[in-house]
Tab-separated table of C-alpha atoms in Angstrom:
chain	number	residue	atom	x	y	z
A	9	MET	CA	-26.221	-75.525	54.289
A	10	LYS	CA	-22.746	-76.420	53.435
A	11	LEU	CA	-20.425	-74.073	52.610
A	12	ASP	CA	-17.628	-74.832	49.401
A	13	ASN	CA	-14.056	-74.299	50.316
A	14	ALA	CA	-14.067	-71.248	48.409
A	15	GLN	CA	-16.595	-69.554	50.275
A	16	LEU	CA	-14.362	-70.861	53.711
A	17	LEU	CA	-11.510	-68.877	52.483
A	18	LEU	CA	-10.742	-65.326	53.106
A	19	ASP	CA	-9.230	-62.758	50.817
A	20	GLU	CA	-5.349	-62.185	51.824
A	21	GLN	CA	-5.428	-58.530	53.238
A	22	PRO	CA	-2.800	-56.350	52.419
A	23	ILE	CA	-1.619	-55.945	56.185
A	24	SER	CA	-1.221	-59.413	56.711
A	25	ILE	CA	0.714	-60.147	53.672
A	26	ASP	CA	2.971	-57.121	54.708
A	27	VAL	CA	3.275	-58.869	57.975
A	28	LEU	CA	4.154	-62.217	56.895
A	29	LEU	CA	6.818	-60.792	54.628
A	30	GLU	CA	8.741	-59.032	57.147
A	31	LYS	CA	8.585	-62.137	60.041
A	32	TYR	CA	9.570	-64.778	57.922
A	33	ALA	CA	10.662	-63.586	54.479
A	34	LYS	CA	14.603	-64.970	53.999
A	35	GLY	CA	16.987	-63.931	51.310
A	36	ASP	CA	15.666	-62.777	48.099
A	37	GLU	CA	11.389	-64.011	48.745
A	38	LYS	CA	9.622	-61.321	47.842
A	39	THR	CA	6.161	-62.870	47.807
A	40	VAL	CA	3.939	-65.421	49.395
A	41	ASP	CA	4.384	-67.279	47.461
A	42	GLU	CA	7.751	-67.994	47.759
A	43	VAL	CA	8.171	-68.315	51.558
A	44	ARG	CA	5.431	-70.766	51.189
A	45	ARG	CA	7.352	-72.980	48.520
A	46	ARG	CA	10.445	-72.760	50.732
A	47	VAL	CA	8.886	-74.154	54.195
A	48	ALA	CA	6.794	-76.706	51.984
A	49	ARG	CA	10.182	-77.806	50.691
A	50	GLY	CA	11.912	-77.538	54.178
A	51	LEU	CA	9.486	-79.913	55.370
A	52	ALA	CA	9.695	-82.641	53.163
A	53	GLN	CA	12.964	-83.373	53.768
A	54	VAL	CA	12.491	-85.349	56.136
A	55	GLU	CA	10.247	-88.059	54.346
A	56	LYS	CA	12.067	-90.926	52.394
A	57	PRO	CA	13.830	-88.863	48.755
A	58	GLU	CA	11.405	-91.098	46.621
A	59	LEU	CA	8.364	-88.831	48.348
A	60	ARG	CA	9.625	-85.406	48.820
A	61	ASP	CA	8.292	-83.978	45.826
A	62	VAL	CA	4.820	-85.539	47.199
A	63	TRP	CA	4.871	-83.764	50.088
A	64	GLU	CA	5.927	-80.342	49.184
A	65	LYS	CA	3.109	-80.827	47.269
A	66	ARG	CA	0.648	-81.556	50.576
A	67	PHE	CA	2.678	-79.157	52.702
A	68	TYR	CA	2.386	-76.250	49.700
A	69	ASP	CA	-1.245	-76.674	48.949
A	70	ALA	CA	-2.537	-76.791	52.425
A	71	MET	CA	-0.753	-73.339	53.267
A	72	VAL	CA	-2.585	-72.709	50.040
A	73	ASP	CA	-6.199	-73.607	51.193
A	74	GLY	CA	-5.400	-71.606	54.280
A	75	PHE	CA	-2.937	-73.862	56.841
A	76	ILE	CA	-0.625	-71.414	58.665
A	77	PRO	CA	2.422	-73.017	60.108
A	78	GLY	CA	3.674	-71.980	63.470
A	79	GLY	CA	5.947	-68.884	63.753
A	80	ARG	CA	9.256	-71.592	64.539
A	81	VAL	CA	8.224	-73.441	61.470
A	82	ASN	CA	8.109	-69.963	59.325
A	83	SER	CA	10.586	-69.059	60.057
A	84	ALA	CA	13.531	-71.603	59.823
A	85	ALA	CA	12.042	-74.697	57.720
A	86	GLY	CA	13.819	-74.718	54.517
A	87	THR	CA	16.894	-72.491	55.590
A	88	GLY	CA	19.190	-74.815	56.519
A	89	ILE	CA	19.688	-73.257	59.876
A	90	ALA	CA	20.329	-75.885	62.411
A	91	ALA	CA	16.786	-74.937	64.473
A	92	THR	CA	14.268	-76.457	66.121
A	93	LEU	CA	10.727	-76.018	64.342
A	94	ILE	CA	8.390	-76.697	67.904
A	95	ASN	CA	7.307	-73.545	68.997
A	96	CYS	CA	6.497	-74.164	72.095
A	97	PHE	CA	7.610	-75.779	75.387
A	98	VAL	CA	6.334	-77.247	78.871
A	99	GLN	CA	8.554	-75.781	81.799
A	100	PRO	CA	7.702	-77.473	84.410
A	101	VAL	CA	8.288	-75.335	87.718
A	102	GLY	CA	8.642	-76.989	91.342
A	103	ASP	CA	7.252	-75.410	94.356
A	104	ALA	CA	10.684	-74.565	95.593
A	105	ILE	CA	12.536	-70.665	95.510
A	106	THR	CA	16.041	-72.598	94.656
A	107	GLY	CA	17.283	-76.330	93.577
A	108	VAL	CA	15.638	-79.114	92.649
A	109	ASP	CA	12.031	-80.347	94.341
A	110	ASN	CA	11.010	-84.029	93.380
A	111	GLY	CA	12.860	-83.489	90.383
A	112	VAL	CA	11.372	-80.433	89.234
A	113	PRO	CA	13.372	-77.163	88.894
A	114	SER	CA	12.773	-74.986	91.207
A	115	ILE	CA	11.152	-71.253	90.545
A	116	TYR	CA	14.816	-69.696	89.715
A	117	LEU	CA	16.136	-72.669	87.890
A	118	ALA	CA	12.771	-72.698	86.065
A	119	LEU	CA	13.335	-69.453	84.637
A	120	ASN	CA	16.652	-69.582	83.758
A	121	GLN	CA	15.868	-72.365	81.779
A	122	ALA	CA	12.752	-70.385	80.347
A	123	ALA	CA	14.905	-67.569	79.900
A	124	GLU	CA	17.375	-69.791	77.400
A	125	THR	CA	14.697	-71.231	75.800
A	126	MET	CA	13.229	-67.988	74.237
A	127	ARG	CA	16.480	-67.142	74.217
A	128	ARG	CA	17.172	-69.573	71.690
A	129	GLY	CA	13.384	-68.989	69.778
A	130	GLY	CA	11.023	-71.123	71.571
A	131	GLY	CA	8.484	-70.218	73.812
A	132	VAL	CA	7.119	-71.117	77.665
């Protein structure tokens, strides 16, 4: 039996709404819809000016249909803050305690780099 979209969607749970708003609402945003609209508008800004409205609607519709952007996207898109929207970074680690091993950072250097990535809001 094939399910239609209405059967696939779950009702929004109050705790989920509270967490989303607590973590991602900016400024005067008070509803999930306001967060979604800001994020969609922010993501559409990289498109050609004449296509931005089309992409904003696509991004918004995707979120209404259940797509949840990563934390960095929800947090920064559409805020005007110069921040990365990349959620996670690959951190190479060489087989040495200090220095660089075959062009790859040592354990301590990689730890330092990972700490800086996390300080700026990214994940490793």
